[in-house]
Coordinates of C-alpha atoms and ligand atoms in Angstrom, one line a residue:
M1 CA -109.9 27.9 2.7
A2 CA -108.7 30.9 1.4
P3 CA -105.1 31.6 1.4
Q4 CA -106.4 35.3 3.6
E5 CA -108.3 32.7 5.4
I6 CA -105.8 30.1 6.0
A7 CA -103.3 32.9 7.5
E8 CA -106.0 34.7 10.0
V9 CA -106.7 31.7 11.4
F10 CA -102.7 30.8 11.1
T11 CA -102.3 34.0 13.4
E12 CA -105.0 32.8 15.6
I13 CA -103.6 29.4 16.7
L14 CA -100.4 31.3 16.9
E15 CA -101.8 32.9 20.0
Q16 CA -103.1 30.6 21.1
A17 CA -100.2 28.7 21.3
R18 CA -98.1 31.2 22.9
R19 CA -101.1 31.8 25.5
L20 CA -100.5 27.9 26.2
D21 CA -97.2 27.9 26.5
P22 CA -95.5 30.9 26.6
V23 CA -91.9 29.4 27.9
N24 CA -91.1 28.4 25.0
S25 CA -93.0 30.6 22.7
R26 CA -90.4 33.0 20.7
S27 CA -91.2 36.1 19.6
W28 CA -89.6 34.3 15.7
F29 CA -93.2 32.6 15.7
D30 CA -94.2 35.5 13.6
E31 CA -91.8 34.3 10.4
L32 CA -93.5 31.2 10.6
G33 CA -95.7 30.4 7.6
V34 CA -98.5 27.7 6.3
V35 CA -97.2 25.3 4.2
Q36 CA -100.5 23.8 3.9
F37 CA -103.8 23.4 5.7
D38 CA -106.3 20.9 4.9
G39 CA -107.7 17.4 5.5
G40 CA -107.3 17.9 9.6
L41 CA -102.9 18.5 8.7
L42 CA -101.1 21.8 9.5
E43 CA -97.9 21.8 7.6
V44 CA -95.9 24.6 9.5
S45 CA -92.8 26.1 7.4
C46 CA -89.8 27.2 9.9
P47 CA -86.3 29.6 8.7
D48 CA -84.2 27.0 9.1
D49 CA -83.4 23.7 10.9
A50 CA -82.6 25.2 14.0
T51 CA -86.1 26.4 14.3
A52 CA -87.6 23.6 12.9
R53 CA -86.5 20.7 15.5
F54 CA -86.8 23.7 18.2
L55 CA -90.8 23.3 17.4
R56 CA -90.7 19.7 16.9
D57 CA -89.0 19.2 20.4
N58 CA -90.6 22.2 22.5
C59 CA -93.8 22.7 21.1
K60 CA -95.8 19.9 18.7
S61 CA -98.0 19.5 21.6
N62 CA -99.3 23.0 22.3
F63 CA -99.1 23.5 18.6
T64 CA -101.6 21.0 17.7
Q65 CA -103.8 21.9 20.8
A66 CA -103.9 25.6 19.7
A67 CA -104.7 24.5 16.0
Q68 CA -107.5 22.2 17.9
Q69 CA -109.0 24.4 19.6
V70 CA -109.1 26.9 17.2
T71 CA -110.7 25.3 14.4
G72 CA -112.7 22.5 17.0
H73 CA -111.0 19.8 14.4
L74 CA -108.7 16.9 15.2
V75 CA -105.8 18.6 13.2
S76 CA -102.4 17.1 13.5
V77 CA -99.3 19.4 13.1
K78 CA -96.0 19.1 11.3
F79 CA -92.8 21.2 10.9
T80 CA -90.7 21.6 7.7
V81 CA -88.3 23.6 6.2
S82 CA -89.1 24.4 3.1
E83 CA -86.4 23.8 0.3
A84 CA -86.0 27.7 -0.8
R85 CA -85.9 29.6 2.4
K86 CA -82.7 27.1 3.6
T87 CA -79.2 28.2 3.8
P88 CA -76.5 27.4 1.0
G89 CA -74.8 25.5 3.6
E90 CA -77.8 23.5 4.6
L91 CA -78.4 22.6 1.1
S92 CA -75.3 21.6 0.3
R93 CA -74.5 19.8 3.7
P94 CA -77.6 17.7 3.7
N95 CA -76.5 15.5 6.5
K96 CA -74.1 17.0 8.2
T97 CA -75.2 20.3 9.5
V98 CA -74.7 20.8 13.5
K99 CA -77.5 21.0 15.7
I100 CA -77.8 24.4 16.5
H101 CA -80.4 25.5 19.2
P102 CA -81.9 28.8 17.5
D103 CA -81.6 30.2 21.0
Y104 CA -78.0 30.5 21.2
T105 CA -76.8 33.0 18.7
F106 CA -74.1 36.3 19.2
D107 CA -77.8 38.3 18.7
N108 CA -78.8 36.3 22.0
F109 CA -76.3 36.8 23.7
V110 CA -75.9 39.8 26.2
V111 CA -72.3 41.3 26.3
G112 CA -70.5 42.6 29.6
P113 CA -67.2 42.7 31.6
S114 CA -67.7 39.4 32.6
N115 CA -67.7 38.4 28.9
R116 CA -66.7 39.9 27.0
L117 CA -62.7 38.3 25.9
A118 CA -65.1 35.2 25.6
H119 CA -67.3 36.9 22.9
A120 CA -65.2 39.0 20.9
S121 CA -62.9 35.4 20.5
C122 CA -65.6 33.2 19.5
V123 CA -67.0 36.0 17.3
A124 CA -63.7 36.4 15.6
V125 CA -63.4 32.4 15.3
G126 CA -67.3 32.1 14.2
H127 CA -66.3 34.7 11.3
S128 CA -62.9 33.4 10.5
P129 CA -62.7 29.4 11.4
C130 CA -58.6 28.6 11.3
N131 CA -56.8 31.8 11.0
T132 CA -57.5 33.4 14.2
Y133 CA -57.0 32.0 18.1
N134 CA -56.5 28.0 18.1
P135 CA -57.3 26.2 19.8
L136 CA -60.0 28.7 21.3
F137 CA -60.5 27.2 25.3
L138 CA -63.3 29.0 27.2
Y139 CA -64.4 28.2 30.9
G140 CA -66.2 29.1 33.5
S141 CA -68.5 28.1 36.1
V142 CA -72.2 26.4 35.0
G143 CA -74.5 28.3 33.5
L144 CA -72.6 31.4 32.2
G145 CA -72.6 30.9 27.9
K146 CA -70.1 28.6 27.3
T147 CA -72.7 26.3 25.2
H148 CA -74.5 29.3 24.5
L149 CA -71.4 30.7 22.8
L150 CA -70.2 27.3 21.3
H151 CA -73.2 27.4 19.6
A152 CA -73.5 30.4 18.3
V153 CA -69.9 30.1 16.9
C154 CA -71.4 26.6 14.9
Y155 CA -73.9 29.1 13.6
E156 CA -71.8 31.9 12.4
A157 CA -68.9 29.5 11.0
Q158 CA -72.0 27.4 9.0
R159 CA -72.8 30.4 7.6
Q160 CA -69.6 31.3 6.2
P161 CA -69.2 30.9 2.3
E162 CA -66.4 28.5 2.8
N163 CA -68.7 25.4 3.7
W164 CA -66.5 24.1 6.3
A165 CA -67.0 21.2 7.6
I166 CA -67.6 21.4 11.3
Q167 CA -68.1 18.7 14.7
F168 CA -69.9 19.8 17.3
L169 CA -70.3 17.7 20.2
S170 CA -70.2 17.2 23.9
C171 CA -67.1 15.4 25.8
E172 CA -69.4 12.8 26.6
E173 CA -70.6 12.4 23.2
F174 CA -67.3 11.9 22.0
I175 CA -66.0 9.7 24.5
N176 CA -69.2 7.1 24.2
R177 CA -68.3 7.3 20.4
F178 CA -64.7 6.6 20.8
I179 CA -65.4 3.1 23.3
N180 CA -68.3 2.5 20.4
A181 CA -66.1 2.4 17.9
I182 CA -63.9 0.3 20.1
E183 CA -66.4 -2.2 20.7
M184 CA -67.4 -2.7 17.1
G185 CA -63.7 -2.6 15.6
Q186 CA -64.3 0.7 13.9
L187 CA -61.7 3.0 15.8
S188 CA -60.3 4.1 12.1
D189 CA -63.6 5.5 11.3
F190 CA -64.3 7.1 14.0
Q191 CA -60.7 8.6 14.0
S192 CA -60.7 9.8 10.2
E193 CA -64.7 11.4 10.8
F194 CA -62.6 13.8 13.3
R195 CA -59.3 14.0 12.3
T196 CA -60.6 15.5 8.7
V197 CA -63.1 18.2 10.6
D198 CA -62.1 22.0 9.5
M199 CA -63.3 22.8 13.0
L200 CA -63.7 20.6 15.9
V201 CA -65.9 22.0 19.2
I202 CA -66.1 19.9 22.5
D203 CA -68.1 21.1 25.1
D204 CA -67.5 20.2 29.1
V205 CA -63.7 18.9 28.5
Q206 CA -63.5 18.6 31.7
F207 CA -65.3 14.8 31.4
L208 CA -62.0 13.6 30.0
R209 CA -60.4 13.5 33.3
D210 CA -61.5 10.2 34.5
H211 CA -61.3 8.4 30.6
E212 CA -57.2 7.6 30.2
Q213 CA -57.9 6.1 26.9
S214 CA -60.1 8.7 25.6
Q215 CA -57.5 11.2 27.1
E216 CA -55.1 9.6 24.3
E217 CA -57.5 9.7 21.5
F218 CA -58.2 13.4 22.1
F219 CA -54.4 14.3 22.2
H220 CA -53.8 12.5 18.8
T221 CA -57.0 14.3 17.4
F222 CA -55.7 17.4 18.6
N223 CA -52.2 17.0 17.2
A224 CA -54.2 16.1 13.7
L225 CA -56.0 18.8 13.8
Y226 CA -53.6 21.4 14.7
N227 CA -51.2 20.2 12.3
N228 CA -53.1 20.9 9.7
R229 CA -54.2 24.4 11.0
K230 CA -57.7 23.2 11.5
Q231 CA -60.2 25.1 14.4
I232 CA -60.5 23.8 18.0
I233 CA -62.8 25.2 20.0
L234 CA -63.4 24.1 23.6
S235 CA -64.9 24.7 27.2
A236 CA -64.7 23.6 30.2
D237 CA -65.5 24.2 33.9
S238 CA -61.8 25.5 35.1
A239 CA -59.3 26.6 33.9
P240 CA -57.0 23.9 31.8
G241 CA -54.5 23.6 34.6
A242 CA -57.1 22.9 37.2
I243 CA -59.1 19.7 35.8
P244 CA -58.4 17.2 37.8
S245 CA -56.6 14.2 36.4
L246 CA -55.7 15.7 33.0
E247 CA -52.8 15.1 31.1
D248 CA -50.0 17.7 30.9
R249 CA -49.4 17.8 27.6
L250 CA -52.7 17.9 26.8
I251 CA -53.4 21.1 29.5
S252 CA -50.3 22.6 27.5
R253 CA -51.8 22.3 24.8
F254 CA -55.2 24.1 25.4
K255 CA -52.8 27.2 26.7
W256 CA -51.3 27.0 22.5
G257 CA -54.2 29.7 21.6
L258 CA -56.6 31.6 23.6
V259 CA -57.8 31.1 26.9
A260 CA -60.9 33.1 28.5
R261 CA -62.7 32.8 31.1
I262 CA -66.8 33.9 32.0
D263 CA -66.6 35.2 35.3
P264 CA -70.9 35.1 36.8
P265 CA -72.1 38.4 35.5
S266 CA -72.4 42.2 37.2
Y267 CA -75.9 43.6 38.4
E268 CA -76.7 45.6 34.7
T269 CA -75.6 42.1 32.8
R270 CA -78.0 40.4 34.9
V271 CA -80.7 42.8 34.5
A272 CA -79.4 42.8 30.3
I273 CA -80.2 39.3 30.0
V274 CA -83.5 39.2 31.6
K275 CA -84.6 41.5 29.5
K276 CA -83.2 39.7 26.5
K277 CA -85.1 37.0 27.2
A278 CA -88.4 37.8 27.7
H279 CA -87.8 39.3 24.5
L280 CA -87.3 36.7 22.8
R281 CA -90.3 34.9 24.0
G282 CA -92.3 38.1 22.9
L283 CA -92.9 38.4 26.9
E284 CA -93.0 42.3 28.0
L285 CA -91.6 42.7 31.4
S286 CA -91.2 46.2 33.0
E287 CA -88.1 47.6 34.5
D288 CA -88.5 47.1 38.0
I289 CA -89.0 43.6 37.5
A290 CA -86.4 42.4 35.8
E291 CA -84.2 44.5 38.1
Y292 CA -85.7 42.4 41.0
I293 CA -85.0 39.2 39.3
A294 CA -81.3 40.1 38.7
K295 CA -81.3 41.4 42.3
K296 CA -82.7 38.2 43.7
I297 CA -80.5 36.1 41.7
R298 CA -76.8 36.1 41.2
A299 CA -74.6 33.3 40.1
N300 CA -76.0 31.4 37.6
I301 CA -77.9 32.8 34.8
R302 CA -80.2 29.3 33.6
E303 CA -81.6 30.2 37.5
L304 CA -82.4 33.7 35.8
E305 CA -84.3 31.8 33.4
G306 CA -86.0 29.4 35.9
A307 CA -87.1 32.7 37.6
L308 CA -88.6 34.3 34.5
T309 CA -90.7 31.0 34.2
M310 CA -92.0 30.8 37.7
I311 CA -93.2 34.3 37.2
Y312 CA -95.3 33.5 33.8
A313 CA -96.1 30.0 35.5
E314 CA -97.8 31.9 38.3
A315 CA -99.6 34.8 35.9
M316 CA -100.9 31.7 33.8
A317 CA -102.3 29.8 37.5
C318 CA -104.0 33.5 38.7
G319 CA -105.1 35.1 35.3
E320 CA -103.6 37.8 36.3
T321 CA -101.2 39.7 34.1
I322 CA -97.2 40.5 35.4
N323 CA -96.7 43.0 37.7
L324 CA -93.7 43.5 40.6
A325 CA -95.8 41.8 43.2
L326 CA -96.9 38.7 41.3
A327 CA -93.2 37.9 40.6
K328 CA -92.1 38.6 44.4
R329 CA -94.6 36.1 44.9
A330 CA -93.5 33.6 42.4
L331 CA -90.0 33.7 43.8
G332 CA -90.8 34.5 47.2
D333 CA -90.9 30.7 49.2
P334 CA -90.3 28.7 46.1
A335 CA -87.1 30.4 45.5
A336 CA -85.3 28.7 48.0
S337 CA -84.8 26.9 45.4
I338 CA -82.7 29.0 43.3
T339 CA -80.6 30.1 46.2
K340 CA -76.8 31.1 45.3
Q341 CA -74.3 28.0 43.5
I342 CA -71.1 28.5 45.8
T343 CA -68.1 27.3 44.3
I344 CA -64.8 25.5 46.0
T345 CA -63.1 28.9 44.9
E346 CA -65.7 31.0 47.5
I347 CA -65.4 28.7 50.0
I348 CA -61.2 28.4 49.8
D349 CA -61.1 31.7 50.3
V350 CA -63.6 32.0 53.2
I351 CA -61.4 29.2 55.0
T352 CA -57.7 30.6 54.4
H353 CA -58.9 34.1 55.8
H354 CA -60.7 33.2 58.3
F355 CA -58.3 30.6 59.8
D356 CA -55.5 33.2 58.2
V357 CA -53.7 29.9 56.2
R358 CA -52.6 30.1 52.4
L359 CA -54.1 28.3 49.7
T360 CA -50.9 27.1 48.9
D361 CA -50.9 25.5 52.6
L362 CA -54.3 23.9 52.6
Q363 CA -53.0 22.3 49.1
S364 CA -49.7 21.1 50.5
K365 CA -48.5 18.7 51.9
R366 CA -48.1 19.9 56.1
R367 CA -49.9 18.2 58.3
S368 CA -49.6 20.4 61.4
Q369 CA -52.5 20.8 63.2
S370 CA -53.2 24.5 62.3
I371 CA -53.5 23.5 58.4
T372 CA -54.9 19.8 58.8
M373 CA -57.6 21.3 60.0
P374 CA -58.9 24.0 57.6
R375 CA -58.3 21.7 55.3
Q376 CA -60.3 19.0 56.2
I377 CA -63.4 21.9 56.9
C378 CA -62.5 22.8 53.2
M379 CA -63.2 19.5 52.1
Y380 CA -65.7 19.3 54.5
L381 CA -68.0 22.3 53.3
A382 CA -66.9 21.9 49.9
R383 CA -68.7 18.2 50.0
N384 CA -71.8 19.8 51.1
L385 CA -72.4 23.0 49.5
T386 CA -70.9 22.4 46.2
R387 CA -72.2 19.3 44.1
H388 CA -68.6 18.4 42.9
S389 CA -67.3 15.1 43.7
L390 CA -64.9 13.9 46.5
E391 CA -62.1 13.3 43.2
E392 CA -62.5 17.1 42.4
I393 CA -62.1 18.7 45.5
G394 CA -59.2 16.5 46.4
G395 CA -58.2 17.7 42.8
H396 CA -58.4 21.7 44.7
L397 CA -56.8 21.0 47.7
G398 CA -53.7 19.9 46.2
G399 CA -54.2 16.5 44.2
R400 CA -56.0 14.8 47.3
D401 CA -57.1 11.0 46.2
H402 CA -60.9 10.5 46.6
T403 CA -60.1 8.3 50.2
T404 CA -58.5 11.2 51.9
V405 CA -61.2 14.0 51.2
M406 CA -63.5 10.9 52.3
H407 CA -61.9 10.8 55.4
A408 CA -61.8 14.4 56.5
C409 CA -65.6 14.6 55.7
S410 CA -66.4 12.0 57.9
K411 CA -64.4 13.5 60.7
I412 CA -65.6 17.0 60.7
A413 CA -69.2 15.7 60.4
E414 CA -68.5 13.6 63.8
M415 CA -66.9 16.8 65.6
E416 CA -70.0 18.5 64.4
K417 CA -72.2 16.4 66.3
T418 CA -70.4 15.7 69.5
D419 CA -68.1 19.2 69.4
S420 CA -70.3 22.4 69.9
K421 CA -67.3 25.1 69.2
M422 CA -66.8 23.2 65.6
R423 CA -71.0 23.5 65.4
T424 CA -70.9 27.0 65.4
R425 CA -68.0 27.7 63.9
L426 CA -69.1 25.8 60.9
G427 CA -72.5 27.4 60.9
E428 CA -70.3 30.9 61.0
L429 CA -68.6 30.2 58.1
E430 CA -71.4 28.5 55.7
K431 CA -73.1 32.3 56.4
E432 CA -70.0 33.7 55.1
I433 CA -69.8 31.5 52.0
Q434 CA -73.6 32.0 50.9
K435 CA -72.7 35.8 52.0
S436 CA -69.6 35.7 49.6
Ligands
ADP1 P1 -73.1 26.7 30.6 O1 -73.0 25.9 29.5 O2 -72.2 27.6 31.0 O3 -73.3 26.0 31.9 P2 -75.1 27.7 28.6 O4 -74.3 28.2 27.8 O5 -76.0 26.3 28.8 O6 -74.3 28.1 29.8 O7 -76.1 29.1 29.6 C1 -76.9 29.3 30.8 C2 -78.6 29.7 30.4 O8 -77.9 30.6 30.3 C3 -78.5 29.5 28.5 O9 -80.0 29.8 28.5 C4 -77.9 30.6 27.8 O10 -78.7 31.6 26.8 C5 -78.0 31.9 29.2 N1 -77.3 32.8 28.6 C6 -75.5 32.6 29.7 N2 -74.7 33.7 29.3 C7 -75.8 34.8 28.4 C8 -75.9 36.0 28.2 N3 -74.2 37.1 28.2 N4 -76.7 36.2 27.5 C9 -78.0 35.7 27.4 N5 -78.4 34.5 28.1 C10 -76.7 34.1 28.5
MG2 MG1 -73.3 23.8 29.2

């Protein structure tokens, strides 16, 4: 085929791929090119490693299907990054690049009052690692953008001319690699790998809580990096002091730099996020639909995206264009599954208000009936309305151990069965919590 012809066919293939899988289509598909297209092989050139990885992981089958539908032949599809298009960092550090998700950039992050500090500090650190906030500690409940910001910081730092050596991994991966290193007798390799980077980024450090030995190792890694003025960035689902059974010496270190909290986004921010997500997928979304989704889903941004996906799936299934009626239908009954995510803090607020007790009472060792009952109800509701473990719930309520929480839960469950007053009261409390 002539180059012009290849370009035309490729445009058609892209359109078809978008139709086949709107959820995984992105507006940057327009930047993709063709390296070669012959003999049943379509080699697509991608702007960088991150986009190539995204395509391989999410789009290989629909690109293949699209290519076959458009050409009428069996075609296999391959995604490559052409050397010419690689950034200087990628060229000089071919096997040390951090795995970045192409969606998770600062450009794609909507800033609002709920995340302004976290965003600003990440931008500062991304531009100038080791020189601003150290460590940088982000926390907030699930789905509020912590992982997104960590990817964005790494992406930004990687683009700086200094060629920073970056390690970015989840806390679980850190723990697994540590355990592996011990088993294989390769602890010193592990230690030198983590203690010689310029920037160490660990997501979800609350998982350190159950791993004493990993905490110990992480403590020494932290000290080595910090003393050498290397950048440390961490995220967690709670503030340093609220992570159950985390050693005090780690808690205090986490507070040495900047601790930035991320709150659930306001309505305006949610509308902007829905629009941003739609735009990223190259999809048109009218104002009223964006507002509808933002009103309907409040707590977790991942669920905003889930709602978008459901609307597109509904549109595809019915062969209709997207309108408000369709959006409502798509999010109607099935949206029962996207109910608001309840936090322990909300439960505690409702309980303290309802029983007129203070949080410190709930956390205290006091055993009078007027305190014990609200405390046990609090544990029971936390167990039923959140995904926290018994240990975590105990941690929020004065560091009680899991057997205490288990005992409280079975006691209240029993009362719920036998005592109609308790049943009514639990129902009312739950309603209040859902509303809060
Ligand atoms: P967390 O790590 O806090 O659980 P994630 O970073 O995984 O949350 O975010 C969940 C989803 O919400 C991701 O798709 C992310 O892109 C999106 N998201 C969160 N906050 C924002 C924001 N302010 N702007 C745009 N997208 C966001
Ligand atoms: Mg995360």
